[in-house]
Amino acid sequence: MDAWWQCEIPYPYVPQPVLDAADSVRASLPNRHCDPRLAADLFEEVIDEFLLCDDLGLNVLAIEHHAGINSLIGSNPMLVGILARQTRKVRILSLGTLISLRKDPVRVAEEYATADVISRGRLEIGFVKSGGTEMASANANPIHNVERYWEAIDLITKALSHHDGPFSWQGKHFTHRHVNIWPRPWQQPHPRMWSATGDPETAAEVGRRGMVHVLVLRGPDGTRRAYAAHRKARAEAGLPKVTTDNFAYAALVYVGDTEEEGRRVGSKLLWFLNTSLKSAPQYSKFLPGAAPPRAAPQIYRTRPKADGGTLSLANAEKGVPSASQNAQRLISITPEEAMAQGILFAGNPDSVYRQIMEFYDKVGGFGHLSLVGRSGPMTHVESEKGIRLFAKEVLPRLREVKPVIAE
Amino acid sequence: MTAPATIADRIDIAGLELEVLRRGAGRPILLLHGFQNPDPGARFLELLARRARIIAPSHPGFGRSPRPDGFETVYDLVRLYLALLESLPDEKVTLMGFSFGGWLAAEIAVACAHRLDRLILVDALGVKFGDRESADILDVFNTHPKEVQRRFWHDVPRFAPDYDALSDEALVSLARNWEALCLYGWHPYMYNPQLKRWLGRIAVPSLVLWGASDGIVSPDYGRAYAALIPGARFALIDAAGHAPEIEQPEMFVDHVLGFLET
């Protein structure tokens, strides 16, 4: 198993009364609440944490989110560019530029090819569907988000792998008459690609495409179901079975010297869920297209219908909660619940290793663990300590978990 | 919810089977709805149907009208309703558009004056008057739903929908309408930058009606709209927001009949 450390670079300094008074801590919270000097300190510390990962042989992962306290990484390619140059050994996963928000996927392909070349072939390219507040922040129509997602991936893939002069793209959502990027990527035909999704329909397409399939904070049931949809879609398409190397899971992870320290400091990571997910209804339950209209009776009502609504969300979504419902569930989660649900792995090294492998067994195995680190009030010193302990005490044991055919 | 007074009918047009509400007898009025497809129980329909024959389709993606793949722009809607006008047996039709449907009605009136005898726009969207840093039309998708309701209605407690009280079917319809509106109207937000230039081509008698309390798009916007349509009359309806036909049905219908019968 491989491991990837990430930090969303959240901004934990907005006073709680301001957050309590705001209907959303993303998209609409005025940026006067963001002090650029504090932001600079955060970037400096977190980039140092990424470089510590490089020293310790722990791969790094860069995300992107827009306009909120949950993350200051509004520009993924900029951080990926820094990591491409400043790290020297480890692999770098971009997870990723929010492509369904970007008007020109060809420009995204240029950014990725450049980072792959600067890093001499250490880049991996991940795609995230995006949603919620990101649509407002990026002025992107929430309808057809998934269509744009796949078309952008197709265009980026072709732009990275086509080497015979300009080609033309006249798709439904993107047109570009003259695609010919320089430099071309270091890795041929292109860097490995990842996709983050929990819903069964997208999971099936991720499977058919053979991308690395990453589930973020979904817990055992949602994760197992998504992996299963991936494998089933491959089987139905007559494609060969994949190994656990095709599956990834992202959780909050913290390792301390003692069980008590690991749990106490690790619990600080829940700030990301408890505080930074707060989102106004126009960006969540009422976001057009976020859930099928047949799910509206469950989503729009503030209480269950007394005379018994008949349309069931379970039918609508095959038992998988929507991303916004998942977020609602996570906002109020406690450390104990988070640990019980495989959303937080925290404790001493032995304990964290055991928690990871218990989750591994519950979901049918995965080849990549993404560590969501450094959040809320966790300090730079605490973060670096956790990274060191994970890299020295847990990672070597995870490396012994070899890829196997995922059944 | 009680059962609708009239079961919705269907109309075949340009290969599409649209849900349509037909009411009354007399001069034909093609009614193009706004954010919500027509409520069969609406009082203004009942009043208007005493004097006119109403044809009120649900736009593709709204209510129970299907929206085929690739049908996703105002361009498609305008072509669809031009085809519908051509298919009606009446030589001339009165066109009445509400809000988003008012935008469609203005586009159609510019393109097809010969099939229309009158045009009525009600709190219509579709054009841009303000400067680049002033949005004329409230961004209903990026504004808190409570604020949208407050600005939509004059009398919020009486008219804003109570999702807890609505039937499953009504909620599914609301969500479908919301999705379709977003698809058609997201960008540029609820207007066609080219339309203003062409409104002067509208050659039929026109009435522009506006809810005096409309906070989605202001009465001043309505006045500016009317000023671009040659000879158009403008009238405010007091104690009404973005949907004066719902909040003040009697006054609304008085205005409409007064205009049609002069």
PDB file of C-alpha atoms in Angstrom, chain B residues 34-250:
ATOM      1  CA  GLY B  34     -42.143  31.730 -15.384  1.00  0.00           C
ATOM      2  CA  PHE B  35     -40.187  29.856 -12.682  1.00  0.00           C
ATOM      3  CA  GLN B  36     -43.070  27.426 -12.108  1.00  0.00           C
ATOM      4  CA  ASN B  37     -45.297  25.675 -14.607  1.00  0.00           C
ATOM      5  CA  PRO B  38     -48.929  26.853 -14.394  1.00  0.00           C
ATOM      6  CA  ASP B  39     -50.917  25.774 -11.362  1.00  0.00           C
ATOM      7  CA  PRO B  40     -54.234  24.418 -12.708  1.00  0.00           C
ATOM      8  CA  GLY B  41     -55.956  25.801  -9.626  1.00  0.00           C
ATOM      9  CA  ALA B  42     -54.736  29.371 -10.112  1.00  0.00           C
ATOM     10  CA  ARG B  43     -57.517  31.914  -9.718  1.00  0.00           C
ATOM     11  CA  PHE B  44     -56.275  34.170 -12.554  1.00  0.00           C
ATOM     12  CA  LEU B  45     -56.639  31.292 -15.031  1.00  0.00           C
ATOM     13  CA  GLU B  46     -60.226  30.795 -13.983  1.00  0.00           C
ATOM     14  CA  LEU B  47     -60.993  34.515 -14.357  1.00  0.00           C
ATOM     15  CA  LEU B  48     -59.217  34.843 -17.674  1.00  0.00           C
ATOM     16  CA  ALA B  49     -60.855  31.718 -19.058  1.00  0.00           C
ATOM     17  CA  ARG B  50     -64.274  33.423 -18.825  1.00  0.00           C
ATOM     18  CA  ARG B  51     -63.201  35.687 -21.682  1.00  0.00           C
ATOM     19  CA  ALA B  52     -60.434  33.914 -23.545  1.00  0.00           C
ATOM     20  CA  ARG B  53     -59.096  30.539 -24.632  1.00  0.00           C
ATOM     21  CA  ILE B  54     -55.900  29.821 -22.718  1.00  0.00           C
ATOM     22  CA  ILE B  55     -53.162  27.552 -24.003  1.00  0.00           C
ATOM     23  CA  ALA B  56     -50.518  27.183 -21.318  1.00  0.00           C
ATOM     24  CA  PRO B  57     -47.758  24.643 -22.028  1.00  0.00           C
ATOM     25  CA  SER B  58     -45.117  23.595 -19.513  1.00  0.00           C
ATOM     26  CA  HIS B  59     -41.677  24.284 -20.953  1.00  0.00           C
ATOM     27  CA  PRO B  60     -39.575  21.163 -21.605  1.00  0.00           C
ATOM     28  CA  GLY B  61     -38.084  20.117 -18.266  1.00  0.00           C
ATOM     29  CA  PHE B  62     -40.836  21.836 -16.261  1.00  0.00           C
ATOM     30  CA  GLY B  63     -43.880  20.172 -14.706  1.00  0.00           C
ATOM     31  CA  ARG B  64     -44.508  16.949 -16.607  1.00  0.00           C
ATOM     32  CA  SER B  65     -43.057  18.084 -19.934  1.00  0.00           C
ATOM     33  CA  PRO B  66     -40.114  15.965 -21.044  1.00  0.00           C
ATOM     34  CA  ARG B  67     -36.857  17.636 -22.016  1.00  0.00           C
ATOM     35  CA  PRO B  68     -35.021  15.690 -24.691  1.00  0.00           C
ATOM     36  CA  ASP B  69     -31.226  15.369 -24.673  1.00  0.00           C
ATOM     37  CA  GLY B  70     -29.583  18.416 -26.149  1.00  0.00           C
ATOM     38  CA  PHE B  71     -32.637  20.633 -25.689  1.00  0.00           C
ATOM     39  CA  GLU B  72     -31.095  23.072 -23.277  1.00  0.00           C
ATOM     40  CA  THR B  73     -31.124  26.666 -24.392  1.00  0.00           C
ATOM     41  CA  VAL B  74     -33.468  29.614 -24.709  1.00  0.00           C
ATOM     42  CA  TYR B  75     -32.773  29.325 -28.446  1.00  0.00           C
ATOM     43  CA  ASP B  76     -34.447  25.884 -28.358  1.00  0.00           C
ATOM     44  CA  LEU B  77     -37.432  27.210 -26.389  1.00  0.00           C
ATOM     45  CA  VAL B  78     -37.960  30.130 -28.773  1.00  0.00           C
ATOM     46  CA  ARG B  79     -37.854  27.806 -31.799  1.00  0.00           C
ATOM     47  CA  LEU B  80     -40.260  25.436 -30.077  1.00  0.00           C
ATOM     48  CA  TYR B  81     -42.844  28.145 -29.425  1.00  0.00           C
ATOM     49  CA  LEU B  82     -42.443  29.633 -32.882  1.00  0.00           C
ATOM     50  CA  ALA B  83     -43.300  26.156 -34.176  1.00  0.00           C
ATOM     51  CA  LEU B  84     -46.258  26.006 -31.799  1.00  0.00           C
ATOM     52  CA  LEU B  85     -47.558  29.362 -33.045  1.00  0.00           C
ATOM     53  CA  GLU B  86     -47.293  28.169 -36.623  1.00  0.00           C
ATOM     54  CA  SER B  87     -49.254  25.048 -35.749  1.00  0.00           C
ATOM     55  CA  LEU B  88     -52.225  26.810 -34.139  1.00  0.00           C
ATOM     56  CA  PRO B  89     -55.338  27.121 -36.315  1.00  0.00           C
ATOM     57  CA  ASP B  90     -55.797  30.746 -35.308  1.00  0.00           C
ATOM     58  CA  GLU B  91     -54.408  33.341 -37.617  1.00  0.00           C
ATOM     59  CA  LYS B  92     -53.377  35.533 -34.687  1.00  0.00           C
ATOM     60  CA  VAL B  93     -52.757  34.825 -31.034  1.00  0.00           C
ATOM     61  CA  THR B  94     -52.203  36.949 -27.950  1.00  0.00           C
ATOM     62  CA  LEU B  95     -48.886  36.114 -26.347  1.00  0.00           C
ATOM     63  CA  MET B  96     -48.535  36.481 -22.582  1.00  0.00           C
ATOM     64  CA  GLY B  97     -45.239  35.757 -20.850  1.00  0.00           C
ATOM     65  CA  PHE B  98     -44.443  35.752 -17.142  1.00  0.00           C
ATOM     66  CA  SER B  99     -40.945  36.304 -15.724  1.00  0.00           C
ATOM     67  CA  PHE B 100     -38.671  33.805 -17.516  1.00  0.00           C
ATOM     68  CA  GLY B 101     -41.532  33.129 -19.944  1.00  0.00           C
ATOM     69  CA  GLY B 102     -41.701  36.895 -20.519  1.00  0.00           C
ATOM     70  CA  TRP B 103     -38.173  36.706 -21.873  1.00  0.00           C
ATOM     71  CA  LEU B 104     -39.332  33.983 -24.280  1.00  0.00           C
ATOM     72  CA  ALA B 105     -42.384  36.056 -25.247  1.00  0.00           C
ATOM     73  CA  ALA B 106     -40.224  39.090 -26.040  1.00  0.00           C
ATOM     74  CA  GLU B 107     -37.910  36.974 -28.211  1.00  0.00           C
ATOM     75  CA  ILE B 108     -40.891  35.470 -30.026  1.00  0.00           C
ATOM     76  CA  ALA B 109     -42.553  38.855 -30.550  1.00  0.00           C
ATOM     77  CA  VAL B 110     -39.362  40.158 -32.141  1.00  0.00           C
ATOM     78  CA  ALA B 111     -39.160  37.146 -34.429  1.00  0.00           C
ATOM     79  CA  CYS B 112     -42.778  36.521 -35.371  1.00  0.00           C
ATOM     80  CA  ALA B 113     -44.969  39.595 -35.300  1.00  0.00           C
ATOM     81  CA  HIS B 114     -47.278  38.314 -38.044  1.00  0.00           C
ATOM     82  CA  ARG B 115     -48.825  35.588 -35.856  1.00  0.00           C
ATOM     83  CA  LEU B 116     -49.470  37.859 -32.879  1.00  0.00           C
ATOM     84  CA  ASP B 117     -52.190  40.404 -32.252  1.00  0.00           C
ATOM     85  CA  ARG B 118     -51.062  41.516 -28.776  1.00  0.00           C
ATOM     86  CA  LEU B 119     -48.149  41.033 -26.402  1.00  0.00           C
ATOM     87  CA  ILE B 120     -48.369  41.048 -22.623  1.00  0.00           C
ATOM     88  CA  LEU B 121     -45.201  40.873 -20.534  1.00  0.00           C
ATOM     89  CA  VAL B 122     -45.496  40.323 -16.794  1.00  0.00           C
ATOM     90  CA  ASP B 123     -42.419  40.972 -14.642  1.00  0.00           C
ATOM     91  CA  ALA B 124     -40.444  39.783 -17.647  1.00  0.00           C
ATOM     92  CA  LEU B 125     -36.741  38.911 -17.687  1.00  0.00           C
ATOM     93  CA  GLY B 126     -34.474  38.769 -20.722  1.00  0.00           C
ATOM     94  CA  VAL B 127     -32.664  42.080 -21.097  1.00  0.00           C
ATOM     95  CA  LYS B 128     -29.798  43.869 -19.376  1.00  0.00           C
ATOM     96  CA  PHE B 129     -29.984  47.554 -18.432  1.00  0.00           C
ATOM     97  CA  GLY B 130     -27.564  48.113 -15.548  1.00  0.00           C
ATOM     98  CA  ASP B 131     -23.812  48.594 -15.830  1.00  0.00           C
ATOM     99  CA  ARG B 132     -21.407  45.659 -15.607  1.00  0.00           C
ATOM    100  CA  GLU B 133     -21.317  45.811 -11.826  1.00  0.00           C
ATOM    101  CA  SER B 134     -25.076  46.054 -11.310  1.00  0.00           C
ATOM    102  CA  ALA B 135     -27.153  42.921 -11.717  1.00  0.00           C
ATOM    103  CA  ASP B 136     -30.728  43.790 -12.726  1.00  0.00           C
ATOM    104  CA  ILE B 137     -32.112  40.383 -11.838  1.00  0.00           C
ATOM    105  CA  LEU B 138     -31.710  38.765  -8.402  1.00  0.00           C
ATOM    106  CA  ASP B 139     -29.482  35.698  -8.598  1.00  0.00           C
ATOM    107  CA  VAL B 140     -32.031  33.213  -7.321  1.00  0.00           C
ATOM    108  CA  PHE B 141     -29.539  30.328  -7.405  1.00  0.00           C
ATOM    109  CA  ASN B 142     -26.826  31.987  -5.319  1.00  0.00           C
ATOM    110  CA  THR B 143     -29.089  33.763  -2.817  1.00  0.00           C
ATOM    111  CA  HIS B 144     -30.443  32.286   0.395  1.00  0.00           C
ATOM    112  CA  PRO B 145     -33.862  30.721  -0.317  1.00  0.00           C
ATOM    113  CA  LYS B 146     -35.501  32.789   2.420  1.00  0.00           C
ATOM    114  CA  GLU B 147     -34.253  35.993   0.818  1.00  0.00           C
ATOM    115  CA  VAL B 148     -35.448  34.804  -2.587  1.00  0.00           C
ATOM    116  CA  GLN B 149     -38.929  34.214  -1.142  1.00  0.00           C
ATOM    117  CA  ARG B 150     -38.879  37.583   0.615  1.00  0.00           C
ATOM    118  CA  ARG B 151     -38.078  39.337  -2.638  1.00  0.00           C
ATOM    119  CA  PHE B 152     -40.396  37.225  -4.768  1.00  0.00           C
ATOM    120  CA  TRP B 153     -43.622  37.826  -2.864  1.00  0.00           C
ATOM    121  CA  HIS B 154     -45.346  40.911  -1.512  1.00  0.00           C
ATOM    122  CA  ASP B 155     -47.095  38.782   1.111  1.00  0.00           C
ATOM    123  CA  VAL B 156     -44.547  36.107   2.017  1.00  0.00           C
ATOM    124  CA  PRO B 157     -46.443  34.318   4.806  1.00  0.00           C
ATOM    125  CA  ARG B 158     -49.477  33.922   2.591  1.00  0.00           C
ATOM    126  CA  PHE B 159     -47.853  32.882  -0.683  1.00  0.00           C
ATOM    127  CA  ALA B 160     -44.374  31.387  -0.141  1.00  0.00           C
ATOM    128  CA  PRO B 161     -44.553  27.609  -0.548  1.00  0.00           C
ATOM    129  CA  ASP B 162     -44.428  25.479   2.596  1.00  0.00           C
ATOM    130  CA  TYR B 163     -42.388  22.478   1.529  1.00  0.00           C
ATOM    131  CA  ASP B 164     -43.570  20.507   4.545  1.00  0.00           C
ATOM    132  CA  ALA B 165     -47.176  20.875   3.418  1.00  0.00           C
ATOM    133  CA  LEU B 166     -46.702  20.100  -0.278  1.00  0.00           C
ATOM    134  CA  SER B 167     -47.281  16.657  -1.779  1.00  0.00           C
ATOM    135  CA  ASP B 168     -44.404  14.521  -3.019  1.00  0.00           C
ATOM    136  CA  GLU B 169     -45.560  15.150  -6.557  1.00  0.00           C
ATOM    137  CA  ALA B 170     -45.553  18.914  -6.089  1.00  0.00           C
ATOM    138  CA  LEU B 171     -42.046  18.830  -4.597  1.00  0.00           C
ATOM    139  CA  VAL B 172     -40.697  16.704  -7.438  1.00  0.00           C
ATOM    140  CA  SER B 173     -42.200  19.201  -9.848  1.00  0.00           C
ATOM    141  CA  LEU B 174     -40.615  22.132  -7.992  1.00  0.00           C
ATOM    142  CA  ALA B 175     -37.215  20.445  -8.149  1.00  0.00           C
ATOM    143  CA  ARG B 176     -37.631  19.682 -11.876  1.00  0.00           C
ATOM    144  CA  ASN B 177     -38.606  23.289 -12.536  1.00  0.00           C
ATOM    145  CA  TRP B 178     -35.643  24.556 -10.540  1.00  0.00           C
ATOM    146  CA  GLU B 179     -33.250  22.338 -12.484  1.00  0.00           C
ATOM    147  CA  ALA B 180     -34.667  23.346 -15.865  1.00  0.00           C
ATOM    148  CA  LEU B 181     -34.659  27.041 -14.997  1.00  0.00           C
ATOM    149  CA  CYS B 182     -31.004  26.767 -13.989  1.00  0.00           C
ATOM    150  CA  LEU B 183     -30.120  24.968 -17.187  1.00  0.00           C
ATOM    151  CA  TYR B 184     -31.751  27.558 -19.456  1.00  0.00           C
ATOM    152  CA  GLY B 185     -31.012  30.684 -17.449  1.00  0.00           C
ATOM    153  CA  TRP B 186     -27.598  30.271 -15.834  1.00  0.00           C
ATOM    154  CA  HIS B 187     -25.472  32.084 -18.371  1.00  0.00           C
ATOM    155  CA  PRO B 188     -25.704  34.897 -19.192  1.00  0.00           C
ATOM    156  CA  TYR B 189     -27.915  35.053 -16.160  1.00  0.00           C
ATOM    157  CA  MET B 190     -31.537  35.360 -17.349  1.00  0.00           C
ATOM    158  CA  TYR B 191     -30.910  37.676 -20.271  1.00  0.00           C
ATOM    159  CA  ASN B 192     -29.851  37.754 -23.883  1.00  0.00           C
ATOM    160  CA  PRO B 193     -27.332  40.550 -24.419  1.00  0.00           C
ATOM    161  CA  GLN B 194     -28.586  40.988 -28.001  1.00  0.00           C
ATOM    162  CA  LEU B 195     -32.314  41.233 -27.268  1.00  0.00           C
ATOM    163  CA  LYS B 196     -32.450  44.879 -26.215  1.00  0.00           C
ATOM    164  CA  ARG B 197     -31.279  45.964 -29.681  1.00  0.00           C
ATOM    165  CA  TRP B 198     -34.250  44.240 -31.342  1.00  0.00           C
ATOM    166  CA  LEU B 199     -37.175  45.093 -29.046  1.00  0.00           C
ATOM    167  CA  GLY B 200     -37.955  48.078 -31.292  1.00  0.00           C
ATOM    168  CA  ARG B 201     -39.053  45.587 -33.947  1.00  0.00           C
ATOM    169  CA  ILE B 202     -42.081  44.548 -31.909  1.00  0.00           C
ATOM    170  CA  ALA B 203     -45.005  45.808 -33.951  1.00  0.00           C
ATOM    171  CA  VAL B 204     -48.075  44.668 -31.983  1.00  0.00           C
ATOM    172  CA  PRO B 205     -49.850  46.543 -29.192  1.00  0.00           C
ATOM    173  CA  SER B 206     -48.024  45.633 -26.005  1.00  0.00           C
ATOM    174  CA  LEU B 207     -48.744  45.807 -22.295  1.00  0.00           C
ATOM    175  CA  VAL B 208     -46.035  45.510 -19.654  1.00  0.00           C
ATOM    176  CA  LEU B 209     -47.387  44.644 -16.183  1.00  0.00           C
ATOM    177  CA  TRP B 210     -45.290  44.689 -13.051  1.00  0.00           C
ATOM    178  CA  GLY B 211     -45.765  43.830  -9.403  1.00  0.00           C
ATOM    179  CA  ALA B 212     -45.032  47.031  -7.478  1.00  0.00           C
ATOM    180  CA  SER B 213     -43.156  45.041  -4.791  1.00  0.00           C
ATOM    181  CA  ASP B 214     -41.164  42.861  -7.173  1.00  0.00           C
ATOM    182  CA  GLY B 215     -37.727  42.321  -5.613  1.00  0.00           C
ATOM    183  CA  ILE B 216     -36.544  39.824  -8.224  1.00  0.00           C
ATOM    184  CA  VAL B 217     -36.551  42.445 -10.940  1.00  0.00           C
ATOM    185  CA  SER B 218     -37.639  45.989 -10.174  1.00  0.00           C
ATOM    186  CA  PRO B 219     -40.507  48.071 -11.587  1.00  0.00           C
ATOM    187  CA  ASP B 220     -37.882  50.476 -12.972  1.00  0.00           C
ATOM    188  CA  TYR B 221     -36.520  47.630 -15.053  1.00  0.00           C
ATOM    189  CA  GLY B 222     -40.082  47.049 -16.255  1.00  0.00           C
ATOM    190  CA  ARG B 223     -40.463  50.706 -17.214  1.00  0.00           C
ATOM    191  CA  ALA B 224     -37.188  50.614 -19.148  1.00  0.00           C
ATOM    192  CA  TYR B 225     -38.325  47.397 -20.859  1.00  0.00           C
ATOM    193  CA  ALA B 226     -41.631  48.982 -21.879  1.00  0.00           C
ATOM    194  CA  ALA B 227     -39.852  52.084 -23.154  1.00  0.00           C
ATOM    195  CA  LEU B 228     -37.987  49.962 -25.720  1.00  0.00           C
ATOM    196  CA  ILE B 229     -41.166  48.438 -27.163  1.00  0.00           C
ATOM    197  CA  PRO B 230     -42.865  50.916 -29.501  1.00  0.00           C
ATOM    198  CA  GLY B 231     -46.134  52.158 -28.020  1.00  0.00           C
ATOM    199  CA  ALA B 232     -46.068  49.749 -25.078  1.00  0.00           C
ATOM    200  CA  ARG B 233     -48.185  50.569 -22.043  1.00  0.00           C
ATOM    201  CA  PHE B 234     -46.737  50.046 -18.584  1.00  0.00           C
ATOM    202  CA  ALA B 235     -48.810  49.444 -15.480  1.00  0.00           C
ATOM    203  CA  LEU B 236     -47.977  48.596 -11.875  1.00  0.00           C
ATOM    204  CA  ILE B 237     -50.025  46.213  -9.780  1.00  0.00           C
ATOM    205  CA  ASP B 238     -50.003  47.180  -6.135  1.00  0.00           C
ATOM    206  CA  ALA B 239     -49.498  44.730  -3.294  1.00  0.00           C
ATOM    207  CA  ALA B 240     -47.880  42.184  -5.590  1.00  0.00           C
ATOM    208  CA  GLY B 241     -44.331  40.926  -6.072  1.00  0.00           C
ATOM    209  CA  HIS B 242     -42.823  38.968  -8.939  1.00  0.00           C
ATOM    210  CA  ALA B 243     -46.065  37.071  -9.612  1.00  0.00           C
ATOM    211  CA  PRO B 244     -48.906  39.643  -9.624  1.00  0.00           C
ATOM    212  CA  GLU B 245     -51.167  37.133 -11.366  1.00  0.00           C
ATOM    213  CA  ILE B 246     -51.012  34.989  -8.211  1.00  0.00           C
ATOM    214  CA  GLU B 247     -51.075  37.687  -5.522  1.00  0.00           C
ATOM    215  CA  GLN B 248     -53.645  39.991  -7.170  1.00  0.00           C
ATOM    216  CA  PRO B 249     -55.545  37.851  -9.692  1.00  0.00           C
ATOM    217  CA  GLU B 250     -58.579  40.144  -9.997  1.00  0.00           C
TER     218      GLU B 250
END
